């Protein structure tokens, strides 16, 4: 968007920037894949093509089935979209601040355009602060809603804002997901963990040179690696705050 809502502006790019980033992907010679290809590789079922790249989009903003999908299709770039069902369904409830969102009715068309669909929970809560009951609801309900809309199984999850923990990862597996992506601000690898696959967030200030560096395999650390003390301390702080305030938006 050229003029995004303030709360999401840091995590948006202009249409011109987006086109330039996608052109950099094309120039890199990397092979775009969807999350299912990554899952097959990590499970040992099938190898990835040489120099793969996974493009992912979270939440389900209104541009996704329109200009975003069109820009990808023009360049024959498959991608994966993780959708927050409470923000898309009629009468649904989510913690996402107001923003133009796509509709749940458009999910099947989005898949036909070349995007694989994954879950991004129901409300976009901080999953690692929730009770077992609330966590199960976020994981299972979003999966079921998307499966009803698509008519087939949904096997992949993205944690809102990357927030996860050993308990969240274990419950994601029990809920029937085969993979889950985190954030980690890192490049993924052949040895990455299936339930916290590393990703890089593209922020508004990132340049084409930044994207080109990532595509060359530089400019970021490589996963997997253990959580650092700051990450663990931040998790416990958020958990304590959630006991007082209740579930909060992950963002």
XYZ file of C-alpha atoms in Angstrom:
251
model
C 0.000 0.000 0.000
C 1.074 3.573 -0.577
C -0.814 4.807 2.508
C -1.181 1.962 5.062
C -2.768 2.251 8.521
C -0.182 3.438 11.052
C -0.172 0.220 13.069
C 0.906 -1.935 10.115
C 2.974 0.624 8.167
C 6.331 -0.774 9.307
C 5.440 -4.149 7.797
C 4.248 -2.879 4.419
C 5.924 -1.871 1.188
C 4.613 0.291 -1.619
C 3.434 -1.387 -4.828
C 6.554 -0.038 -6.565
C 8.835 -1.503 -3.879
C 6.986 -4.813 -3.998
C 7.446 -5.100 -7.750
C 11.156 -4.334 -7.374
C 11.529 -7.005 -4.679
C 9.769 -9.603 -6.833
C 11.943 -8.692 -9.802
C 14.973 -9.284 -7.577
C 13.640 -12.757 -6.796
C 13.301 -13.476 -10.508
C 16.811 -12.151 -11.267
C 18.311 -14.254 -8.485
C 17.635 -17.455 -10.391
C 16.195 -19.057 -7.292
C 13.308 -21.517 -7.620
C 10.176 -20.387 -5.751
C 8.443 -23.160 -3.789
C 5.470 -23.412 -1.447
C 5.545 -24.581 2.146
C 4.488 -28.114 1.147
C 7.720 -28.522 -0.807
C 9.697 -27.419 2.250
C 7.699 -29.859 4.390
C 8.414 -32.725 2.009
C 12.119 -31.907 2.130
C 12.332 -31.631 5.927
C 10.421 -34.919 6.270
C 12.769 -36.656 3.837
C 10.068 -37.385 1.263
C 11.433 -35.321 -1.618
C 14.401 -33.025 -2.245
C 14.023 -29.323 -2.824
C 15.116 -27.865 -6.164
C 18.484 -26.106 -6.251
C 18.508 -22.661 -4.591
C 14.881 -22.604 -3.400
C 13.073 -19.574 -1.989
C 9.778 -19.498 -0.082
C 7.605 -16.372 -0.323
C 5.010 -16.035 2.453
C 2.247 -13.545 3.230
C 0.450 -13.336 6.570
C -2.990 -12.235 7.780
C -5.045 -11.851 4.590
C -5.176 -8.160 3.790
C -7.447 -6.956 1.002
C -4.626 -6.569 -1.525
C -3.716 -10.254 -1.321
C -6.214 -11.763 -3.812
C -5.919 -8.724 -6.077
C -2.731 -6.798 -6.864
C -0.444 -8.991 -4.756
C -1.583 -12.254 -6.340
C -1.511 -10.620 -9.776
C 2.075 -9.391 -9.333
C 3.152 -12.888 -8.320
C 1.271 -14.561 -11.178
C 2.786 -12.180 -13.735
C 6.215 -13.436 -12.697
C 5.128 -17.073 -12.259
C 6.052 -16.964 -8.589
C 4.141 -19.388 -6.333
C 3.738 -18.374 -2.696
C 2.113 -19.337 0.594
C -0.564 -17.287 2.374
C -1.264 -17.752 6.079
C -4.735 -16.437 6.912
C -6.236 -15.129 10.169
C -9.739 -16.585 9.922
C -11.396 -14.412 12.565
C -10.535 -11.324 10.524
C -11.926 -12.788 7.274
C -15.124 -14.593 8.267
C -18.437 -12.683 8.434
C -19.038 -11.748 12.070
C -15.633 -13.133 13.020
C -13.560 -11.841 15.905
C -9.849 -11.074 15.865
C -7.312 -8.943 17.693
C -6.029 -7.365 14.481
C -6.501 -3.578 14.493
C -8.771 -2.190 11.751
C -7.484 -2.663 8.211
C -8.971 -3.631 4.833
C -9.144 -7.434 4.779
C -10.006 -10.004 2.127
C -13.073 -12.199 2.688
C -13.216 -15.863 3.559
C -15.232 -16.377 0.387
C -12.134 -15.469 -1.627
C -9.850 -18.116 -0.126
C -10.500 -20.763 -2.781
C -9.874 -18.243 -5.568
C -6.628 -17.228 -3.881
C -5.533 -20.852 -3.968
C -6.442 -21.130 -7.640
C -4.241 -18.110 -8.345
C -1.190 -20.105 -7.244
C -0.957 -19.584 -3.498
C -0.898 -22.407 -0.989
C -3.088 -21.642 2.034
C -2.042 -22.079 5.651
C -3.487 -21.096 9.018
C -2.521 -17.961 10.946
C -4.901 -18.770 13.830
C -8.328 -17.259 14.536
C -7.590 -14.042 16.410
C -3.833 -13.371 15.901
C -3.124 -13.726 19.626
C 0.259 -14.255 21.261
C 0.051 -18.045 21.290
C 2.760 -18.585 23.883
C 0.711 -16.692 26.496
C -2.578 -18.619 26.096
C -4.161 -21.316 28.240
C -4.233 -24.825 26.787
C -7.942 -24.418 26.019
C -7.544 -21.096 24.229
C -4.496 -22.332 22.334
C -6.345 -25.428 21.121
C -9.201 -23.197 19.922
C -6.827 -20.950 17.944
C -5.085 -23.882 16.290
C -7.987 -26.212 15.586
C -10.747 -23.744 14.713
C -8.701 -21.800 12.161
C -7.654 -25.069 10.527
C -11.252 -26.301 10.357
C -12.574 -23.024 8.920
C -10.001 -23.008 6.131
C -10.584 -26.683 5.369
C -14.309 -26.013 5.032
C -13.596 -23.124 2.656
C -11.138 -25.112 0.529
C -12.540 -28.629 0.678
C -9.218 -30.224 1.613
C -6.781 -30.535 4.500
C -4.728 -27.547 5.662
C -1.387 -28.793 6.973
C 0.633 -25.672 7.677
C 0.625 -22.923 10.303
C 2.358 -19.595 10.894
C 2.592 -18.343 14.476
C 1.346 -14.748 14.770
C 4.409 -12.506 14.992
C 6.434 -15.692 15.357
C 5.569 -16.138 19.043
C 5.904 -19.790 20.056
C 7.266 -22.072 22.769
C 7.888 -25.802 23.233
C 4.267 -26.196 24.397
C 2.906 -24.264 21.397
C 4.995 -26.345 19.011
C 3.857 -29.615 20.580
C 0.183 -28.620 20.476
C 0.534 -27.496 16.857
C 1.727 -30.970 15.950
C -1.137 -32.585 17.887
C -3.616 -30.280 16.125
C -2.603 -31.850 12.817
C -0.150 -29.350 11.364
C 2.878 -30.735 9.583
C 4.904 -27.514 9.759
C 4.807 -24.184 11.508
C 6.730 -21.073 10.556
C 8.050 -18.633 13.114
C 10.004 -15.456 12.332
C 13.443 -15.683 13.956
C 14.772 -12.979 11.533
C 16.969 -15.646 9.971
C 17.550 -17.704 6.853
C 16.161 -21.227 6.979
C 18.334 -24.268 6.213
C 18.286 -27.993 5.495
C 18.460 -28.605 9.236
C 15.725 -26.188 10.291
C 13.029 -27.262 12.760
C 9.688 -28.238 11.213
C 7.709 -26.443 13.919
C 9.610 -23.157 13.910
C 10.866 -22.659 10.391
C 12.829 -19.420 10.210
C 11.607 -16.488 8.135
C 12.682 -12.931 7.398
C 10.225 -10.057 7.776
C 10.328 -7.535 4.952
C 9.908 -4.112 6.520
C 9.159 -0.819 4.820
C 12.771 0.322 5.114
C 14.285 -2.730 3.456
C 15.859 -2.004 0.094
C 16.277 -4.094 -3.018
C 19.901 -4.541 -1.944
C 18.711 -6.091 1.334
C 16.487 -8.539 -0.524
C 19.296 -9.361 -2.949
C 21.618 -10.093 -0.012
C 19.120 -12.527 1.498
C 18.672 -14.199 -1.875
C 22.444 -14.602 -2.038
C 22.373 -16.289 1.376
C 23.933 -13.398 3.294
C 22.808 -10.551 5.532
C 21.159 -12.710 8.228
C 22.001 -15.555 10.576
C 21.077 -19.123 9.690
C 18.633 -21.291 11.649
C 18.317 -23.439 13.634
C 19.705 -21.930 16.831
C 18.566 -21.773 20.444
C 16.481 -18.937 21.829
C 18.623 -16.304 23.500
C 18.105 -14.906 27.020
C 16.316 -11.799 25.706
C 13.786 -13.888 23.769
C 13.080 -16.055 26.813
C 12.784 -13.044 29.142
C 10.451 -11.272 26.711
C 8.229 -14.400 26.582
C 7.905 -14.534 30.357
C 7.134 -10.814 30.533
C 4.357 -11.197 27.958
C 2.947 -14.218 29.772
C 2.791 -12.274 33.033
C 1.113 -9.333 31.308
C -1.441 -11.659 29.681
C -2.453 -12.974 33.116
C -3.525 -9.443 33.984
C -4.854 -8.161 30.656
C -6.001 -11.344 28.910
C -5.058 -12.389 25.337
C -3.263 -9.675 23.391
C -2.573 -8.970 19.732
C 0.670 -10.436 18.468
C 2.330 -7.594 16.624
